Each structure stands twice: as C-alpha cells, then as structure tokens.
Short mmCIF file of C-alpha atoms in Angstrom, two decimals:
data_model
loop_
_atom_site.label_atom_id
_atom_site.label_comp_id
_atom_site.label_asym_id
_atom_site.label_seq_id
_atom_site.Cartn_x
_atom_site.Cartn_y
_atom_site.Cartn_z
CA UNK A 1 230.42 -65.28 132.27
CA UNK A 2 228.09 -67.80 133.72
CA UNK A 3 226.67 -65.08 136.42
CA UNK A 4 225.52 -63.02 133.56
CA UNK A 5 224.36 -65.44 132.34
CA UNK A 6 221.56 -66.59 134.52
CA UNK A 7 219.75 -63.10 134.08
CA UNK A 8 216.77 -63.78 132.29
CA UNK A 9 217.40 -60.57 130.21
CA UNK A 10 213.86 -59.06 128.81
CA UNK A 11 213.08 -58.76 125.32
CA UNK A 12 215.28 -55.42 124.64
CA UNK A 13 218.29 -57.52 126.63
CA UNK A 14 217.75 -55.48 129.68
CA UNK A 15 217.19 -55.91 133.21
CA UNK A 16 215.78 -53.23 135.59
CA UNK A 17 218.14 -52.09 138.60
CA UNK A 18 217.35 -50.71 142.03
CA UNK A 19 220.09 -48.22 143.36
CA UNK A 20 219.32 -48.41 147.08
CA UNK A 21 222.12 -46.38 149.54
CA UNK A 22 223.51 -48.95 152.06
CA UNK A 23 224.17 -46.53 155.14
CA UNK A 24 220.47 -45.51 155.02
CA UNK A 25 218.18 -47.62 153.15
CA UNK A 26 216.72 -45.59 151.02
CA UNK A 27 215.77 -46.24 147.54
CA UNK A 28 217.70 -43.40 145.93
CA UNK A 29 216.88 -44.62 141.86
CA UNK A 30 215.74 -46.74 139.68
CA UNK A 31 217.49 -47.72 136.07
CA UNK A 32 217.94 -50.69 133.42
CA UNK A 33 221.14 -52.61 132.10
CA UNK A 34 222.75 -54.30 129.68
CA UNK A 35 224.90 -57.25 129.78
CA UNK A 36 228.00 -55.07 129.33
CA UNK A 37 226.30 -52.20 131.95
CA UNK A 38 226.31 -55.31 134.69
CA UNK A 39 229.46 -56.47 133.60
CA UNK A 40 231.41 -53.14 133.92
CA UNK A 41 229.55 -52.22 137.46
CA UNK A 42 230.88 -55.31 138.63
CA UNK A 43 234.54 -54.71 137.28
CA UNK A 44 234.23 -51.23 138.66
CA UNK A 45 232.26 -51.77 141.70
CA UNK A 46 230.69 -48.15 140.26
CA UNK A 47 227.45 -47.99 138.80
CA UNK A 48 227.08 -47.94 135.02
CA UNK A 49 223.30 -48.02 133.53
CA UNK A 50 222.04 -48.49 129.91
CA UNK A 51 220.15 -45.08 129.29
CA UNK A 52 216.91 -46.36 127.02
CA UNK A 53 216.78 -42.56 125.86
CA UNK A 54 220.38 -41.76 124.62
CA UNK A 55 220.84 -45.84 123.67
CA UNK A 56 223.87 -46.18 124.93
CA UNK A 57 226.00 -46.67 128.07
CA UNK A 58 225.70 -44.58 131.11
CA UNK A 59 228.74 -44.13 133.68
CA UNK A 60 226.55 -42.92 136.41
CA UNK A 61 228.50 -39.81 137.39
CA UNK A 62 230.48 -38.98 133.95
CA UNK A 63 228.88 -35.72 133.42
CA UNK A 64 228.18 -34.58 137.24
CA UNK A 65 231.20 -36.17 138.82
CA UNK A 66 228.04 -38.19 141.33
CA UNK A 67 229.28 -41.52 140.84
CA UNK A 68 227.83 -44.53 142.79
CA UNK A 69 229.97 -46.96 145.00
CA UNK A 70 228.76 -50.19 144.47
CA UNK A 71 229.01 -52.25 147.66
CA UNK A 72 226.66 -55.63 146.84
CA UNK A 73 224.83 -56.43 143.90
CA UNK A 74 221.43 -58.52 144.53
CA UNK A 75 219.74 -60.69 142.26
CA UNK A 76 215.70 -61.21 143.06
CA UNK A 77 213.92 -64.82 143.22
CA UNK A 78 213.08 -64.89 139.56
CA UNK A 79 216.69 -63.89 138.17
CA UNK A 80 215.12 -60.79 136.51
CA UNK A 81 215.93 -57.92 139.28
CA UNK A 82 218.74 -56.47 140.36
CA UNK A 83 219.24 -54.31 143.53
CA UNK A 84 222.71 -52.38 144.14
CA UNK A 85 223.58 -51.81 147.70
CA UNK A 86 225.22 -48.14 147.12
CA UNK A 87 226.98 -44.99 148.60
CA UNK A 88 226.02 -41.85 146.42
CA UNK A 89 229.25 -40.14 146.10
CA UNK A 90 230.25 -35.95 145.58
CA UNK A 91 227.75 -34.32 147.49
CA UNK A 92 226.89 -35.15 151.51
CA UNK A 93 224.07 -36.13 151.14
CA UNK A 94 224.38 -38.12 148.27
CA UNK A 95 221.97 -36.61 145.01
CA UNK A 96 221.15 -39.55 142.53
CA UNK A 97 218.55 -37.39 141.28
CA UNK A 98 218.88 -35.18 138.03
CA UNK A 99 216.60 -32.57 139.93
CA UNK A 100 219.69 -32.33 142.62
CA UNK A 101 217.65 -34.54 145.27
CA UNK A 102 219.07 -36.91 147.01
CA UNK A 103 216.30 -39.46 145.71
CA UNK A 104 214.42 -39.48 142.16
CA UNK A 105 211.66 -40.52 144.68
CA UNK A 106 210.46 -37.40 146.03
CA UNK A 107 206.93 -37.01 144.91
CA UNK A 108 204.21 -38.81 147.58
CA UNK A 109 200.40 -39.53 146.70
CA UNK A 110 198.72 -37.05 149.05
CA UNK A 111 194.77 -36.22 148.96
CA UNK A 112 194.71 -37.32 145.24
CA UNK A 113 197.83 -35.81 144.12
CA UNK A 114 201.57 -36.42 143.60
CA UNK A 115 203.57 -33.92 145.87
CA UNK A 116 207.26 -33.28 146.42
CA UNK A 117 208.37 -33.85 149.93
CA UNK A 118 211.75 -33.46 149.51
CA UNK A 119 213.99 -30.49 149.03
CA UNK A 120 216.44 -29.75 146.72
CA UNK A 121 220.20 -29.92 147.53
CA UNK A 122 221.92 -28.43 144.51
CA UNK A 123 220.81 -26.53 141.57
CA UNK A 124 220.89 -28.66 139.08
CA UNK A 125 222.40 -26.29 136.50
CA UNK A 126 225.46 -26.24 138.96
CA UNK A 127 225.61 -30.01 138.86
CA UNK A 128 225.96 -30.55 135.22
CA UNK A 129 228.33 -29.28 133.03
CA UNK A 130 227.77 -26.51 130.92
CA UNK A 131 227.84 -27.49 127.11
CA UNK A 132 231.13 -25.50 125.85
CA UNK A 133 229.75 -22.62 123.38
CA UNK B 1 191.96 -39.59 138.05
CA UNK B 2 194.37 -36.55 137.11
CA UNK B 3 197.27 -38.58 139.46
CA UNK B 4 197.08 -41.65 137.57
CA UNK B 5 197.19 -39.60 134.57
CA UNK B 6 200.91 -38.86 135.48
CA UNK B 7 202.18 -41.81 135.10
CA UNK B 8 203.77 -42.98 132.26
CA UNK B 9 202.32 -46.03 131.61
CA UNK B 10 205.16 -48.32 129.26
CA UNK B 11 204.07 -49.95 126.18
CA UNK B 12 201.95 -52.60 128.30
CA UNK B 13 200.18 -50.31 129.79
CA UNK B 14 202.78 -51.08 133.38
CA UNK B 15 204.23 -49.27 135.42
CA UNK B 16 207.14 -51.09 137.56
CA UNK B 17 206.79 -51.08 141.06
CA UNK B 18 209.30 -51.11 144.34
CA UNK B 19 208.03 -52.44 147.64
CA UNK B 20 210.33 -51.58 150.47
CA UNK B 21 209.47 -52.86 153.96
CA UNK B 22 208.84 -49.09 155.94
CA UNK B 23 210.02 -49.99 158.90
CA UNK B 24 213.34 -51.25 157.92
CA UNK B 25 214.11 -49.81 154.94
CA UNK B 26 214.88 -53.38 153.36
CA UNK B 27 213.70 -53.84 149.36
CA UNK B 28 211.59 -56.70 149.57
CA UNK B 29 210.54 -57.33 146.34
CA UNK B 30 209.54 -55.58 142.43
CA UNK B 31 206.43 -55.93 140.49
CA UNK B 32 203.93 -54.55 138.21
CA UNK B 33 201.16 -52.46 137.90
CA UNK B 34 198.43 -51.73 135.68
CA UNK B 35 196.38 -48.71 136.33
CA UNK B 36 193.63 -50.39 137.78
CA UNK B 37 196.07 -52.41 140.15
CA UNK B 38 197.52 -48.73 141.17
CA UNK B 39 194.01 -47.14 141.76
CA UNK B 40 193.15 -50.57 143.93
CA UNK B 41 196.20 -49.96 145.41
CA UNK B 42 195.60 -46.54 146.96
CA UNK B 43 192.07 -47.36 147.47
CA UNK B 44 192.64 -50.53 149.82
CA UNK B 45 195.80 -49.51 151.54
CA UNK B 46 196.86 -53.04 150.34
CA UNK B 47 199.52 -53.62 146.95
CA UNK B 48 197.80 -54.86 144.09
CA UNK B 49 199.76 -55.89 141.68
CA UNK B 50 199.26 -57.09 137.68
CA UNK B 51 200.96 -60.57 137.15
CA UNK B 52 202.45 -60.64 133.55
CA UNK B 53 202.79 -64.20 133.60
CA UNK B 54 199.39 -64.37 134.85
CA UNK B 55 198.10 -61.34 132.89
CA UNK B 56 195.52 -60.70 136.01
CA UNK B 57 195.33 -58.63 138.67
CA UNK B 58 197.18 -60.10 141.51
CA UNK B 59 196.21 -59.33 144.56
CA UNK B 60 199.29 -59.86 147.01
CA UNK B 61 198.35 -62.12 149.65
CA UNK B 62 195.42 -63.55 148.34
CA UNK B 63 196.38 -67.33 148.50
CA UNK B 64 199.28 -66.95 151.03
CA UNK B 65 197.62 -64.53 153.50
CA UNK B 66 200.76 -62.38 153.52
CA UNK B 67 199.35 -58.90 152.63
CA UNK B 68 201.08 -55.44 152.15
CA UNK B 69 200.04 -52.71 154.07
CA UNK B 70 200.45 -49.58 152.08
CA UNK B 71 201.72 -46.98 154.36
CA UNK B 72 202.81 -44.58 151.20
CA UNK B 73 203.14 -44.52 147.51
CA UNK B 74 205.98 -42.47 146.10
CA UNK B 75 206.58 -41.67 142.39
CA UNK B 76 209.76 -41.51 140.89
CA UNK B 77 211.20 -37.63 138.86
CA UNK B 78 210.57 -39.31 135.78
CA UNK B 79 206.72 -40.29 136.59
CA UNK B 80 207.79 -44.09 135.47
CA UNK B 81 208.43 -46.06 138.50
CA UNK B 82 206.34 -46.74 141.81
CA UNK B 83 207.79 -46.93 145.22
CA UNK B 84 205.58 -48.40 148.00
CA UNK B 85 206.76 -48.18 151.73
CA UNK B 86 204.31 -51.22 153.01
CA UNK B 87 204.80 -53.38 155.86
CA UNK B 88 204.15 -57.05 155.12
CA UNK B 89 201.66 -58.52 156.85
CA UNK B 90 201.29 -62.64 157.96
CA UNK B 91 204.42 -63.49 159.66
CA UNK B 92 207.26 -62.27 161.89
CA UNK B 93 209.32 -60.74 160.17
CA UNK B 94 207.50 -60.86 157.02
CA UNK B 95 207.86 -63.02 154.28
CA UNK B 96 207.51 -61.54 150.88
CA UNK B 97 208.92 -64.02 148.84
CA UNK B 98 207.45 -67.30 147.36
CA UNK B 99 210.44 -68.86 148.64
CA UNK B 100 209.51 -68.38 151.94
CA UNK B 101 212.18 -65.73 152.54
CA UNK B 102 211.92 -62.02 153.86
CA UNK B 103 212.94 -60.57 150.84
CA UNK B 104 213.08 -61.43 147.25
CA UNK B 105 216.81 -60.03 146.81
CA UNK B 106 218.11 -63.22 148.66
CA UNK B 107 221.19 -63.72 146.25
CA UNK B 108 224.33 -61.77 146.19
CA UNK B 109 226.86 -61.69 143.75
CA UNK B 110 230.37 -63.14 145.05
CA UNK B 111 232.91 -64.62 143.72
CA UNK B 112 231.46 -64.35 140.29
CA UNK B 113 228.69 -66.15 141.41
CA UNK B 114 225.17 -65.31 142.98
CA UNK B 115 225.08 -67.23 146.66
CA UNK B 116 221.49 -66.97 148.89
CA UNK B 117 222.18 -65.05 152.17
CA UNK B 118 218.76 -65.37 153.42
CA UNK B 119 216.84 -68.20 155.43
CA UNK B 120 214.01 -69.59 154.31
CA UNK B 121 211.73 -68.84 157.04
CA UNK B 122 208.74 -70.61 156.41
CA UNK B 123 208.36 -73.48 153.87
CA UNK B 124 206.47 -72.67 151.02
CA UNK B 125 203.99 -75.61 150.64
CA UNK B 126 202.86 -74.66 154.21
CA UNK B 127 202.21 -70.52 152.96
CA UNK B 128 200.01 -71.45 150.28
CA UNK B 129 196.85 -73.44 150.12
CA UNK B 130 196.80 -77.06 148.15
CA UNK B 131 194.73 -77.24 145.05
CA UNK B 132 192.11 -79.47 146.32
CA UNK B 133 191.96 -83.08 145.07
#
C-alpha cells in the first residue's frame, strides 16, 4: 500500500510510535512497528506494536484486556515518526503502563535524580494474567 | 552522573527523545540524544539534541532562533525514551518544524493516504539564515 510505503522504515524495518491520549494530551507510551504492526492498527483502528524483546507482534491489550482506540495516526516531517492520537481503554483512567500507571512516563529529573511522580492505579499482578500452573 | 547512568543508551549510544509543547499538550516533534546532548540539556534549560544525519550536537534553535525551553524532563518505565515538556520559543505559536509549521506531526493518515492539516506559518527561507555568498 503506497501509504506504507512512504515510511522510511530504519534499518531493522521499524519505525518508532508515539501513543499520545486524545481527550488529554498526554504522552501515555512510546513503541516501534513493523509494516504489518501499522498495517493492522490501521485495519483495526487498535493499536498493535512490534515488541523488539519477544520479536514478534504485539496486540496492545491481548494479555491485560487495555487495548488502545486509535483515533488519528500522524506521520512527522521526515516520514520516519509516527504519533497515534489514542483513548486507553479498560481502566478510567486509562493505564498504558506495565507498572499499572496511566503513563510509562512517570519518572521526572528532580535535584539530579529520576523520581516517580505518578501513582499507581492497579497492581500490576491484577492486570496481567496469571500463567495457568 | 548516577541519572544519566539510567538510561539505556541504544547501540549508538541515543536515546530517543519526545518534545511536547507544555502548555498545550501538543507533540511537536522527536529527536535524539547523546549523553552529552542530555546533560546540556538539563544544564541550559534549552533541548540539545544529536543530529544523526549530522552526527553533531545540534543545538535547537541555533540557526533559526526558535529555542526550547525545558520546563521538565521525564523518563520513560523502561529508562529508554526521553520526554521533554518545553515551550518553543521565537514565534507565536511556535514553530518547531523546518517546514515552518507548529508541529512536526503535520500529516494524517486518511483515506489511505497521509494529507497535511497544518499551516505553514512562517516560510522557511525567512527562519533560517542564508549561507553567505
């Protein structure tokens, strides 16, 4: 599809994403995709990343039921960016964050040092499921 | 410093970087740092960035005039990814992009194609200075 194709994908075929909640503004995560990741999120108008740990395809959502509304996607100046316009869905207000915040950008240079400045909404271990024994 | 020591620096020694306007939540543009643009960064109260394509420190503003202020740096739960909440300086509203628009994120996707939404607000060749004959 010619829209995917005027990504300028980086070497490992990836381009870096900005999740960023539409009621609010706020910048809620930050993640990479593929050419099928893009592809599917626009299909879907739901957010699904390329995890560079696991290597594959990440539904954001699958395992914690969290998954992101995709309202706009954004492409920056230089065709290398993307920024989603989101709501983060099953919990009010939204968590994108594997720590159960509702931002992965909690931590704020103060006096020298990195510290959290926002609480947590839900233990994580409630969030995720449970491996079956 | 033991705060730059957190981040997880990628395989080029970057870390990528957010800037989102603080006082209207809008993503203006994405970058890089090196750890000496980060340190220069927190030191100036001004984004300093690390042009790959350059491969020098790039200090934002420098030829156009339109600095950053750095009102906070954030850090993202998997110490990988900078957020800045900056307001940028130079014009009203601010232009961070070399197109002369607010916001690098100027293209959204519809239709199966990516359409600019955003007015060029000044002209480029008038931001930044001629190479002198």
């Amino acid at each position: 599809m010619e829209w995917l194709d005027s990504i300028k994908w980086d070497r490992d075929g990836l381009v870096p994403v900005i999740a960023q909640e539409a009621a609010s503004g706020d910048v809620l995560m930050f993640a990479w995709m593929n050419r099928e990741a893009l592809q599917l999120t626009a299909e879907r108008q739901q957010a699904v990343y390329f995890s560079r740990s696991r290597q594959r395809l990440w539904h954001k959502g699958e395992e914690s039921g969290h998954f992101q509304q995709v309202h706009e996607i954004r492409l920056d100046c230089d065709n290398d960016v993307v920024l989603l316009k989101i709501t983060q869905l099953g919990h009010e207000p939204g968590i994108a964050c594997h720590t159960g915040r509702h931002s992965c950008f909690y931590s704020v240079l103060r006096d020298g040092a990195w510290q959290p400045v926002e609480p947590v909404l839900q233990d994580p271990a409630t969030i995720y499921r449970q491996p079956k024994p």
